[in-house]
Short mmCIF file of C-alpha atoms and ligand atoms in Angstrom, two decimals:
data_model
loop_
_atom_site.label_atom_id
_atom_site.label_comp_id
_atom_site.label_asym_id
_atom_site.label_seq_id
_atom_site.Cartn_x
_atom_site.Cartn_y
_atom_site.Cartn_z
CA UNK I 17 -11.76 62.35 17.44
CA UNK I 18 -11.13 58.64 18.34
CA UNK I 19 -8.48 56.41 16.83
CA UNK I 20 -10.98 53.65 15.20
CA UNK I 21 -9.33 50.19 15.48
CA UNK I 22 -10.27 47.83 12.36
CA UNK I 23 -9.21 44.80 14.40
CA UNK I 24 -7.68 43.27 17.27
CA UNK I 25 -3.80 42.07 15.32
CA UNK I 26 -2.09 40.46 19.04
CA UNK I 27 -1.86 40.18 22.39
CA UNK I 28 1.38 40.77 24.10
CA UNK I 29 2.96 38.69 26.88
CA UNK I 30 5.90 39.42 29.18
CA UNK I 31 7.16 36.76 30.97
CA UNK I 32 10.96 35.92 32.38
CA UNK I 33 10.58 32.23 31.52
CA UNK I 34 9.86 32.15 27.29
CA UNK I 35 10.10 28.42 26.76
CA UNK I 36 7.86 27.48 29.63
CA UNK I 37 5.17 29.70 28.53
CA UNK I 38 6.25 28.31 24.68
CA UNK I 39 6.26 24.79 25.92
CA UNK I 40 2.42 25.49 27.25
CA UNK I 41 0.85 27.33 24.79
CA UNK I 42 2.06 24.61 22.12
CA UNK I 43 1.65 21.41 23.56
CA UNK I 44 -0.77 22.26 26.07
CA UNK I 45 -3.02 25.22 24.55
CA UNK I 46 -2.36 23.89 20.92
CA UNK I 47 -1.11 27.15 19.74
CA UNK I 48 1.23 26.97 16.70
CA UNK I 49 4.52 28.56 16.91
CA UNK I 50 4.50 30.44 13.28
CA UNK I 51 7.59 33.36 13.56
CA UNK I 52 9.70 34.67 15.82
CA UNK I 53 12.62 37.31 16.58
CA UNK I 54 15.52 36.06 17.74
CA UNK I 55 18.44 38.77 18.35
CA UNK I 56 20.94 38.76 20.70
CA UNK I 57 18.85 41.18 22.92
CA UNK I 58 15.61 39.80 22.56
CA UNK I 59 13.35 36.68 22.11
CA UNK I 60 10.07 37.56 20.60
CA UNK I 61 7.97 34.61 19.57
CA UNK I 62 4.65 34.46 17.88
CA UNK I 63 1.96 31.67 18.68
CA UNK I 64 -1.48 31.38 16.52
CA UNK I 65 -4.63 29.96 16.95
CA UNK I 66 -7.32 30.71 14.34
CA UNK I 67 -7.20 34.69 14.58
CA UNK I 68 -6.22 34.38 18.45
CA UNK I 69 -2.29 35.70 18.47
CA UNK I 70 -0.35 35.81 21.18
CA UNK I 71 3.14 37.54 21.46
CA UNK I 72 5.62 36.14 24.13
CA UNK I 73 8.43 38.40 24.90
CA UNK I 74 10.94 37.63 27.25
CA UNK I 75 11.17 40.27 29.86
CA UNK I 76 14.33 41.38 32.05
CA UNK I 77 14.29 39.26 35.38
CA UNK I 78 14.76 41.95 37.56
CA UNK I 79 15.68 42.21 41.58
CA UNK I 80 13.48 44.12 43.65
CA UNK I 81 16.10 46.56 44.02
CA UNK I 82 16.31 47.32 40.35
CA UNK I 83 12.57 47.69 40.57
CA UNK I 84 12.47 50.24 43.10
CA UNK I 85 14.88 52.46 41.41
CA UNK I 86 12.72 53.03 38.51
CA UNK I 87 11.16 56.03 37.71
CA UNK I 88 7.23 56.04 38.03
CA UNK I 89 5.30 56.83 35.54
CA UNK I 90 1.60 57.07 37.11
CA UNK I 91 0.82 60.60 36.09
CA UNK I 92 -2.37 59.84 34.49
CA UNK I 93 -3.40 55.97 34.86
CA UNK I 94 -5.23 54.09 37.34
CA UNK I 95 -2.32 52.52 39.45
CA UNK I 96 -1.55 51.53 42.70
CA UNK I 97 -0.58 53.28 45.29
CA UNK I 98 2.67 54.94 44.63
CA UNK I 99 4.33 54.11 47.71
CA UNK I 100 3.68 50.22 47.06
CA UNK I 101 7.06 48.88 46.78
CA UNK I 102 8.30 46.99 43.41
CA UNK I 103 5.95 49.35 41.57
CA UNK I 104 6.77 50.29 37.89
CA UNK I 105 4.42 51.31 35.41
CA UNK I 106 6.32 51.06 32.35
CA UNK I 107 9.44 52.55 30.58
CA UNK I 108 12.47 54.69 31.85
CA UNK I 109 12.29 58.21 30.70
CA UNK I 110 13.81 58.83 27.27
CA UNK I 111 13.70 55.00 26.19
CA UNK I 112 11.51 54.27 23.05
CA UNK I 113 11.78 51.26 20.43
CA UNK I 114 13.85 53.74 18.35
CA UNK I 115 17.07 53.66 20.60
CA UNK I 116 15.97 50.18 21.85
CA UNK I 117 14.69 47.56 19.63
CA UNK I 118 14.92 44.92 21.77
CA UNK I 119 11.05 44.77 22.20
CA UNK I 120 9.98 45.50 19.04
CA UNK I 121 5.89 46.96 18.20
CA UNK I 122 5.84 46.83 22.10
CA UNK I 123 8.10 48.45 24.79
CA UNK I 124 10.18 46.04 27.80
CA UNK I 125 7.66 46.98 30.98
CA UNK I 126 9.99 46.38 33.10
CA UNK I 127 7.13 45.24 35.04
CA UNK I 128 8.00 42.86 38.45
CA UNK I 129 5.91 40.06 37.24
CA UNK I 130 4.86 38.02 34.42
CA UNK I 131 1.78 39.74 32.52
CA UNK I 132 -0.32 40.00 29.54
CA UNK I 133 0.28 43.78 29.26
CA UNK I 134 -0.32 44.99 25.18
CA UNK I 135 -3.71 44.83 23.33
CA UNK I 136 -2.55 45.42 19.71
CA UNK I 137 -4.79 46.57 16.85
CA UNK I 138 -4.97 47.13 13.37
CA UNK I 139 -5.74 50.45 12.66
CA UNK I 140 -5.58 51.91 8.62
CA UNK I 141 -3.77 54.93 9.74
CA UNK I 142 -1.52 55.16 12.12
CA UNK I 143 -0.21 58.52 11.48
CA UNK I 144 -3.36 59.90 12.06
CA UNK I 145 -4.28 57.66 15.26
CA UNK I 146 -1.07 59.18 17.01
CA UNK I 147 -2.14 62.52 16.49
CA UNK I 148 -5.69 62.40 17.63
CA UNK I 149 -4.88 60.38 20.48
CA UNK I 150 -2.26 63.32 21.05
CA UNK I 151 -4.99 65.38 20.82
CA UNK I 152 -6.81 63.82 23.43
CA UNK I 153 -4.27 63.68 25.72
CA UNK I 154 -2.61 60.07 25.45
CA UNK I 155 0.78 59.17 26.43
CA UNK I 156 2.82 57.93 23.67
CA UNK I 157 5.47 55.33 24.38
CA UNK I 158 6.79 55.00 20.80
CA UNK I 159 5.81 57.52 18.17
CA UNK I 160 4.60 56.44 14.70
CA UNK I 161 7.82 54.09 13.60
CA UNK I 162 8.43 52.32 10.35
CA UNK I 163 10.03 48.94 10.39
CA UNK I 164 10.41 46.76 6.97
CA UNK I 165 12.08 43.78 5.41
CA UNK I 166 11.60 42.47 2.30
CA UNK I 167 7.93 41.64 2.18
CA UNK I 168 7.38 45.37 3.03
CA UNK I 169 6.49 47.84 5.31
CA UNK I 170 4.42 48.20 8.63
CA UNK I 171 3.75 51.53 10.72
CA UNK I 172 3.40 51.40 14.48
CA UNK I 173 2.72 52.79 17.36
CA UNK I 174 2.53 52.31 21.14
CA UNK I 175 -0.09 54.31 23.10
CA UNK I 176 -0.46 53.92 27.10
CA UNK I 177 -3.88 52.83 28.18
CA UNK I 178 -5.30 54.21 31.29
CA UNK I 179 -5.56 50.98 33.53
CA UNK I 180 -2.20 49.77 34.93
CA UNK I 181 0.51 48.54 32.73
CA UNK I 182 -1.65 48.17 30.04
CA UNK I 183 -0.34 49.06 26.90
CA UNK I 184 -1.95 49.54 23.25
CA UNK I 185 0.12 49.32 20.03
CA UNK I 186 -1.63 50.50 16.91
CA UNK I 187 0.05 48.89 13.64
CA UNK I 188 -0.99 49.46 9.81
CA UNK I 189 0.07 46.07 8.00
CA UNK I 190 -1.85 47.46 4.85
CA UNK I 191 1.79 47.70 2.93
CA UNK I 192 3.17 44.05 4.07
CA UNK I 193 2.51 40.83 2.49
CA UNK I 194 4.65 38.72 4.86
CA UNK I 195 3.09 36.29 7.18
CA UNK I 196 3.33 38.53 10.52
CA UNK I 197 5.55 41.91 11.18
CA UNK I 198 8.99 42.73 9.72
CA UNK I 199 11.98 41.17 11.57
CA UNK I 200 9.82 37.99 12.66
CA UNK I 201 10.94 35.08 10.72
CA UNK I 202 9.09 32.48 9.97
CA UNK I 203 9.20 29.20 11.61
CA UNK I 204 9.76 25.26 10.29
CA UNK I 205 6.03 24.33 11.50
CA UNK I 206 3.93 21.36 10.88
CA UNK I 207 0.77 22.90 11.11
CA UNK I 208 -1.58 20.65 13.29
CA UNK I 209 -4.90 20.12 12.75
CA UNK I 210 -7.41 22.32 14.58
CA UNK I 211 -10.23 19.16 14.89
CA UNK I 212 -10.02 18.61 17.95
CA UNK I 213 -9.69 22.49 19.20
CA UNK I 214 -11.74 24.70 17.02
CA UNK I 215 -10.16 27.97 18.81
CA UNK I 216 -11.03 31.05 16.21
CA UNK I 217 -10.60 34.30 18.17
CA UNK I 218 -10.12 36.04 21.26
CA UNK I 219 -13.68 36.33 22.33
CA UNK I 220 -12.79 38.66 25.64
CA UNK I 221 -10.33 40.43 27.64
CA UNK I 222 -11.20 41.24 30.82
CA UNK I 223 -9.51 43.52 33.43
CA UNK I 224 -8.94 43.53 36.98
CA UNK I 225 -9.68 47.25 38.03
CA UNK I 226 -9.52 48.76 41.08
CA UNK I 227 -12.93 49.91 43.18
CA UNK I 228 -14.98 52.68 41.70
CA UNK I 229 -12.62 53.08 38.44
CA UNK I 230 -15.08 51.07 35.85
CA UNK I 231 -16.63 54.39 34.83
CA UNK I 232 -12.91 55.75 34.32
CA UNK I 233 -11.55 53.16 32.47
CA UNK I 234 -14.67 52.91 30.63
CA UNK I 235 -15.11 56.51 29.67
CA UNK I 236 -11.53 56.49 28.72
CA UNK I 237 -12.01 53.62 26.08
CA UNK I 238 -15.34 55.42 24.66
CA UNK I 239 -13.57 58.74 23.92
CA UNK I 240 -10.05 57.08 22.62
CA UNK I 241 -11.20 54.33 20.69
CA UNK I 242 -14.84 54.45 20.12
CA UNK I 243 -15.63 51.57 21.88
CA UNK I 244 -19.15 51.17 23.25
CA UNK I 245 -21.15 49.95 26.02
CA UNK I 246 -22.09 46.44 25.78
CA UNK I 247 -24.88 45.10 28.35
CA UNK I 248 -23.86 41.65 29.80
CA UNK I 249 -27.46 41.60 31.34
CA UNK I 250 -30.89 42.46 30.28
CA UNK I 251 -31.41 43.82 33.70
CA UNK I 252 -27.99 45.77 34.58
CA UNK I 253 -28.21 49.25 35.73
CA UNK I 254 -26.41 51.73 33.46
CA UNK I 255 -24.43 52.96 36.10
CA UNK I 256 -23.98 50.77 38.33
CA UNK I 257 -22.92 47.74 35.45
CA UNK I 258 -23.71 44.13 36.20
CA UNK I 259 -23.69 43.51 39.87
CA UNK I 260 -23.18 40.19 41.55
CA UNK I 261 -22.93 41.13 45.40
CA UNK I 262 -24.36 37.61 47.75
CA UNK I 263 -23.94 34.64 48.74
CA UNK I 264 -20.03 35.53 49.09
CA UNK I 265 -19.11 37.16 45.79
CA UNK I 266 -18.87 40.27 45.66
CA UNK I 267 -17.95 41.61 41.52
CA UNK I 268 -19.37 44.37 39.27
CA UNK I 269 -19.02 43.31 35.57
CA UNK I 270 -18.93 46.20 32.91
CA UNK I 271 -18.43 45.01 29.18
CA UNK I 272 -17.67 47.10 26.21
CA UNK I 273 -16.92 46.01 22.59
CA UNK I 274 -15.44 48.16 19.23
CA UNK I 275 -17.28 48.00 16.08
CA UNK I 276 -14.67 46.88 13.12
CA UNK I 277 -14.76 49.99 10.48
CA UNK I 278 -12.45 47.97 8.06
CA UNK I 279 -12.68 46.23 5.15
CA UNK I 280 -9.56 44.21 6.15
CA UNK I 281 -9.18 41.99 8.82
CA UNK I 282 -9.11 37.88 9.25
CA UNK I 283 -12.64 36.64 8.52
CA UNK I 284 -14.26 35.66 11.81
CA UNK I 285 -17.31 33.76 12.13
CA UNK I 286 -19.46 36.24 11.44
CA UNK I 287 -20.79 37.33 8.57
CA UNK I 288 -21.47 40.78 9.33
CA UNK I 289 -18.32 42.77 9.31
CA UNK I 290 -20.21 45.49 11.58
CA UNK I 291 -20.22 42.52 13.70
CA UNK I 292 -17.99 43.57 17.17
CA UNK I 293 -15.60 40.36 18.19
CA UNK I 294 -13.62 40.82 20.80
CA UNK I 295 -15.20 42.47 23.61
CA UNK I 296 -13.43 44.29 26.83
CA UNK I 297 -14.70 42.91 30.80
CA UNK I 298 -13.93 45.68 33.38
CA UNK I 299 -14.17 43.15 36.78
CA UNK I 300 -14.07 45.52 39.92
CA UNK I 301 -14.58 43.71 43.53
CA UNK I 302 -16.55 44.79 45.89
CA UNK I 303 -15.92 45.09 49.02
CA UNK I 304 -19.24 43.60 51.14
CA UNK I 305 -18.41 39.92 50.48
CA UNK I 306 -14.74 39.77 51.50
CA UNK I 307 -11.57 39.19 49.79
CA UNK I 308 -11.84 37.79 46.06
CA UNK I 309 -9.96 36.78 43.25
CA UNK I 310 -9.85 40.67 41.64
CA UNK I 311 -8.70 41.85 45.15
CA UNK I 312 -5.59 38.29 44.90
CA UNK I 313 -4.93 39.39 41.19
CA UNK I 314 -4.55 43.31 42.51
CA UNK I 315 -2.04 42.12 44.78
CA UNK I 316 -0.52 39.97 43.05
CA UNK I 317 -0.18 41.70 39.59
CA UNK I 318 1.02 44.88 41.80
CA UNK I 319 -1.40 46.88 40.14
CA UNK I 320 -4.60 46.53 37.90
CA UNK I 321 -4.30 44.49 34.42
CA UNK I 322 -5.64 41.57 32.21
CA UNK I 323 -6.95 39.25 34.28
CA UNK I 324 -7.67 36.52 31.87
CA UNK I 325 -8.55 36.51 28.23
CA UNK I 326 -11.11 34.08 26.87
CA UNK I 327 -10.59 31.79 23.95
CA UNK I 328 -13.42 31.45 22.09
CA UNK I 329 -13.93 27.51 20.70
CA UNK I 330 -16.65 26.40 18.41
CA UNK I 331 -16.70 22.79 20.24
CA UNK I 332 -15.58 23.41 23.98
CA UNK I 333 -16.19 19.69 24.92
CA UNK I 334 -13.56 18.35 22.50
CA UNK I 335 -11.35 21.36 22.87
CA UNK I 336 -11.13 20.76 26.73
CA UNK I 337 -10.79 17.05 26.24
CA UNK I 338 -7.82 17.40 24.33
CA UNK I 339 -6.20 19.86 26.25
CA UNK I 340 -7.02 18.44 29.39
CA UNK I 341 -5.17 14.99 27.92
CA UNK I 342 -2.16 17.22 27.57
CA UNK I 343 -1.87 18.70 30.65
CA UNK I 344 -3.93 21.84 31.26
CA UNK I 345 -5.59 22.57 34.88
CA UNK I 346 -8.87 23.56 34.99
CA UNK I 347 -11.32 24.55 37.41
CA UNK I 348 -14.00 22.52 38.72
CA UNK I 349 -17.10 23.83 40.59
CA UNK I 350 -18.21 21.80 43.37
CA UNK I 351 -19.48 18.66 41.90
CA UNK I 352 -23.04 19.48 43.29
CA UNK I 353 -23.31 21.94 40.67
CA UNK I 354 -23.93 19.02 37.93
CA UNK I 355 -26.17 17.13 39.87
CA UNK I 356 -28.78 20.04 41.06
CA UNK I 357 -32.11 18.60 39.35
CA UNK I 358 -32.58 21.86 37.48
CA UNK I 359 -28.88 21.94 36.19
CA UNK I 360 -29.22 18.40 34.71
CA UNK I 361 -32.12 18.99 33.06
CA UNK I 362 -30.85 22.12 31.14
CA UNK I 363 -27.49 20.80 30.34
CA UNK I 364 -29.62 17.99 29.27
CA UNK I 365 -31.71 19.98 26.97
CA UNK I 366 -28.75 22.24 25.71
CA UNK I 367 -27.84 18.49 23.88
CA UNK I 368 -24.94 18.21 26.56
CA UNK I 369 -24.26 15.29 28.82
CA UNK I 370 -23.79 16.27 32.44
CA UNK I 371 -21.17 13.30 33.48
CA UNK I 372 -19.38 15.09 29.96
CA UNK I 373 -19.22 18.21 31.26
CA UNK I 374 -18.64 17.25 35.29
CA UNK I 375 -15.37 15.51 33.08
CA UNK I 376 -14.00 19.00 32.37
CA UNK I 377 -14.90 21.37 34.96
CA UNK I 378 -17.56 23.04 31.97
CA UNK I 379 -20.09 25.48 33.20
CA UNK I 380 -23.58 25.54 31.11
CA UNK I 381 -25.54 28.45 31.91
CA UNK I 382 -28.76 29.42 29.70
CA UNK I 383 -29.79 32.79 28.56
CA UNK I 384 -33.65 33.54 29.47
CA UNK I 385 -33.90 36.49 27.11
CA UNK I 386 -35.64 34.77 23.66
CA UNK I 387 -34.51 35.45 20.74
CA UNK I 388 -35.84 38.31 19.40
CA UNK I 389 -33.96 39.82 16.59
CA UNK I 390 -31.81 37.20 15.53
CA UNK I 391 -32.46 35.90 11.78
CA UNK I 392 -30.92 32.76 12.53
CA UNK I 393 -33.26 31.99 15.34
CA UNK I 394 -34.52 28.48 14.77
CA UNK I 395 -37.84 27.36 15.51
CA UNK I 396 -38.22 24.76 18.06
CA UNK I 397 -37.95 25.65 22.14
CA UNK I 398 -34.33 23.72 22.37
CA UNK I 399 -33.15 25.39 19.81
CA UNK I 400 -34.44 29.35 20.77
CA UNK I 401 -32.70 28.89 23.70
CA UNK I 402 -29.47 30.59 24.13
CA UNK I 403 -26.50 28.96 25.48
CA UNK I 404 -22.86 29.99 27.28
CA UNK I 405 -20.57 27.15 27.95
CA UNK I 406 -17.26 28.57 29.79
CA UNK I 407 -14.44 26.89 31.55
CA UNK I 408 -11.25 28.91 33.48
CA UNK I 409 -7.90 27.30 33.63
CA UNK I 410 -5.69 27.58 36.43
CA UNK I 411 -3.26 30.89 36.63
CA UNK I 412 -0.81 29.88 33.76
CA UNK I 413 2.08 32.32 35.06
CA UNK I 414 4.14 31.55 38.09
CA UNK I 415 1.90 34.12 39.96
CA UNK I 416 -1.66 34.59 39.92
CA UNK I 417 -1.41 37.19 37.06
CA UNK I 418 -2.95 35.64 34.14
CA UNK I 419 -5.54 32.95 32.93
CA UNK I 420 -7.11 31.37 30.15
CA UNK I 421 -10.80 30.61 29.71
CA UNK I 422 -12.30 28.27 26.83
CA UNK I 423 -15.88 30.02 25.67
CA UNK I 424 -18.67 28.41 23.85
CA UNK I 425 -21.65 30.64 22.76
CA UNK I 426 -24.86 29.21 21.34
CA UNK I 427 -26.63 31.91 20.92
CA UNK I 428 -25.66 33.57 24.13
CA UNK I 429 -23.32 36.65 24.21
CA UNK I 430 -23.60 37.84 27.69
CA UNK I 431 -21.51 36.25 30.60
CA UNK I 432 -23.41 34.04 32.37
CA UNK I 433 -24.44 34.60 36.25
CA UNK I 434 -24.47 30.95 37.18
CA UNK I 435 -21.57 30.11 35.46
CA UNK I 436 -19.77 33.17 37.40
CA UNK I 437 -20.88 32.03 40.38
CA UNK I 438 -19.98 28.28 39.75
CA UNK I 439 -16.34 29.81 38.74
CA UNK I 440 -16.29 32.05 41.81
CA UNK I 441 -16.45 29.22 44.38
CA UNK I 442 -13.98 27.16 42.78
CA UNK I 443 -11.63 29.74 42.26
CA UNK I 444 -12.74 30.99 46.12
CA UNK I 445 -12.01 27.54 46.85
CA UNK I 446 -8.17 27.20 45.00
CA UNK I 447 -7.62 30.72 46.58
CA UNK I 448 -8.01 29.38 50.24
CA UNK I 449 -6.02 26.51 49.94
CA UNK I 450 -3.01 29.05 48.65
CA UNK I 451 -3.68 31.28 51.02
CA UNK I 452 -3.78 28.87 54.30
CA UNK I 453 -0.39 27.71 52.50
CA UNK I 454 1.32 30.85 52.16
CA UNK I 455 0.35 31.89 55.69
CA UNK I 456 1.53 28.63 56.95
CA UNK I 457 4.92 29.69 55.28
CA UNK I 458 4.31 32.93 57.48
CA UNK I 459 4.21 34.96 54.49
CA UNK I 460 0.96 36.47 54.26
CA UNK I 461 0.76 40.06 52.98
CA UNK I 462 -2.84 42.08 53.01
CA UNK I 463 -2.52 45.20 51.81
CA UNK I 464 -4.98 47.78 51.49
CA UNK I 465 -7.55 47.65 48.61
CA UNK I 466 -6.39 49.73 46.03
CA UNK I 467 -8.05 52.94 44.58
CA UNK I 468 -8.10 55.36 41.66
CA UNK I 469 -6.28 58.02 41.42
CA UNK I 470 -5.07 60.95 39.03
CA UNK I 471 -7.92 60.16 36.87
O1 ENO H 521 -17.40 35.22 33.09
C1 ENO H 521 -16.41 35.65 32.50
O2 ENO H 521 -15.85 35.02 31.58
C2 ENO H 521 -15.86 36.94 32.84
O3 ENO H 521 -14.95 37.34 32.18
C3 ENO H 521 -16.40 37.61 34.06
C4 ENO H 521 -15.48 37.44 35.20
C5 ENO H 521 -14.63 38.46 35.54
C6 ENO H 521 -13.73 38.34 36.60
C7 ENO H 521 -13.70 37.18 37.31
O4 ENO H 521 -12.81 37.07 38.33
C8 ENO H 521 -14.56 36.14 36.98
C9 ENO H 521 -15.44 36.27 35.92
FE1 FE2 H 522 -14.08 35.59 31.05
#
């Protein structure tokens, strides 16, 4: 039986540099700094934005050669291969949070580069998660462990994913009243208003995956978790997932999403608690349209991961104003993109002005399929029409290993094809400049696309 997650508690970063990352998630990203765990071995620090939580932890800078003298642990994940150098997949043999609390409800990865590496859920019984999962097959990293303070008690437990150094910690917060986990302590905040960024929730993760492992890593989520095919397209080919293979990009899109079974949980927007929120993007390249920015993230990440995560915003004009003003890079598609006649007209009739969203880099892209089932469906033609308003920052770690994306939904819940393309050749665009710079430098590296194995 699956371990049923009731909702998705925090996302984990590692990164060598806390107070950058700190510095940009608060002043730039307008995430509030709200606890942290400060020990002489560790720097933990929690950052909130409606229900969208991010974990920093500071992670061991590490040499090369340190790297390479770790033991790897790829018996069962999809990983690189094992002779890439600086390759780690997670911890040293016989270290768990129990002997080590430095990295408390997560484990150090001792990975070689700043990632987003922990998905962490609420689940009512943790106890019980471990030992299915067991069942199953899954590799623990820290067994069911109690940790409390004075505001009570929390269970967790750290499982290993499938895909890379992705890592999932399963928590029960049922018996704690405090404002996050035990040993975080709360932090002199003025909370700031959320006007002018209406962030709520994660609204998706989505992985970079090597070729041909989507049905894997898919499969694996299904059977562990319960999660369950969502179709990005009306059109998309069970198998095969959403394919975008011309005109130079070459990605296969596979979505899936977990149905909350709890009667706890932050309320989202949605009214429904059978509602899914946060949904999971498998992003596989392929290989007919050249080099892309899941085969860059490969390489540079050493091995698959979390791409980027997207922030969902109920006004993504304002939100990217402000943050904009305060110092976040985002992507622009080629300015033609706002001046097509077609494009005009529909950002036009979406209620959007084009010269507004041309400001911000903002991608509008319209969902054809009518509303069908939806009770809220209004009645006039502007108004049936579904919308997806997305826009990618820049990589926010020193290496392309991570980005953010602001996403806007009206109506639409898919990932839109324009928009993806619109991304693809500004990203394509930011890639070859780097690229014709680092080979300038004489530095380039290709190595070979990387495959599944050990499934
Ligand atoms: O459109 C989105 O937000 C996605 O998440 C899909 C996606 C996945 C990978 C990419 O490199 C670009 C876009
Ligand atoms: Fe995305």
């Amino acid at each position: 039986m699956a371990a049923y997650l009731s909702r998705l508690h925090h996302i984990s970063l590692h990164v060598t540099n806390v107070d950058k990352i700190a510095y940009e998630l608060v002043s730039k990203f307008k995430f509030n700094l709200f606890v942290a765990r400060l020990t002489e071995k560790s720097k933990q620090l929690a950052f909130r934005k409606g229900a969208a939580v991010f974990v920093v932890n500071e992670r061991p800078n590490m040499s090369p050669l340190e790297l390479n003298g770790v033991t790897l642990s790829t018996e069962r994940g999809i990983s690189p291969s094992e002779s890439e150098p600086g390759w780690t997949n997670n911890i040293q043999p016989g270290e768990n949070n129990d002997k080590d609390p430095n990295c408390l409800y997560d484990v150090h990865p001792h990975y070689p580069v700043d990632t987003a590496s922990n998905v962490c859920f609420e689940v009512e019984d943790v106890e019980r998660s471990f030992k299915s999962l067991r069942n199953l097959g899954c590799d623990f990293l820290v067994p069911p462990t109690e940790v409390c303070d004075d505001k009570g008690l929390v269970t967790y437990s750290v499982v290993k994913s499938i895909l890379g150094n992705v890592n999932h910690t399963l928590v029960d917060t049922s018996k704690y009243k405090g404002s996050f986990l035990p040993g975080f302590q709360e932090v002199e905040n003025v909370a700031k208003s959320t006007e002018s960024c209406p962030i709520t929730h994660f609204d998706h993760i989505t992985y970079a995956c090597p070729r041909r492992c989507t049905p894997q890593v898919m499969s694996w989520y299904e059977r562990h978790f319960g999660f369950q095919r969502f179709f990005i397209d009306s059109n998309e080919d069970v198998d095969e997932g959403y394919v975008l293979n011309k005109e130079g990009i070459g990605l296969r899109l596979t979505a899936m999403e977990y149905w909350k079974c709890s009667e706890t949980g932050i309320e989202l927007p949605f009214t429904d608690k059978k509602q899914p929120d946060c949904k999971f993007v498998i992003a596989e390249s392929l290989p007919e349209q050249g080099r892309n920015q899941v085969d860059t993230f490969l390489e540079q990440h050493r091995g698959p991961g979390i791409q980027h995560i997207g922030l969902y915003t109920q006004d993504i004009v304002s939100t990217a104003q402000t943050m904009g003003q305060a110092g976040v890079h985002f992507f622009s598609p080629p300015p033609a993109y706002y001046t097509e006649v077609g494009k005009q007209q529909e950002m036009e009739d979406a209620g959007y002005d084009p010269q507004m969203l041309s400001r911000h880099g903002i991608l509008l892209d319209t969902d054809l399929r009518q509303a069908q089932t939806d009770p809220s469906c209004q009645t006039t033609d502007t108004q049936k029409k579904r919308y997806l308003l997305q826009v990618f920052t820049k990589p926010i770690f020193s290496e392309d290993t991570f980005f953010l994306e602001l996403i806007e939904r009206r109506g639409a819940s898919g990932f839109g094809e324009g928009n993806i393309q619109a991304l693809w050749r500004s990203v394509q665009a930011y890639m070859d400049t780097e690229r014709a710079e680092t080979e300038a430098q004489g530095e380039n590296i290709t190595p070979e696309p990387k495959h599944c194995h050990n499934a």
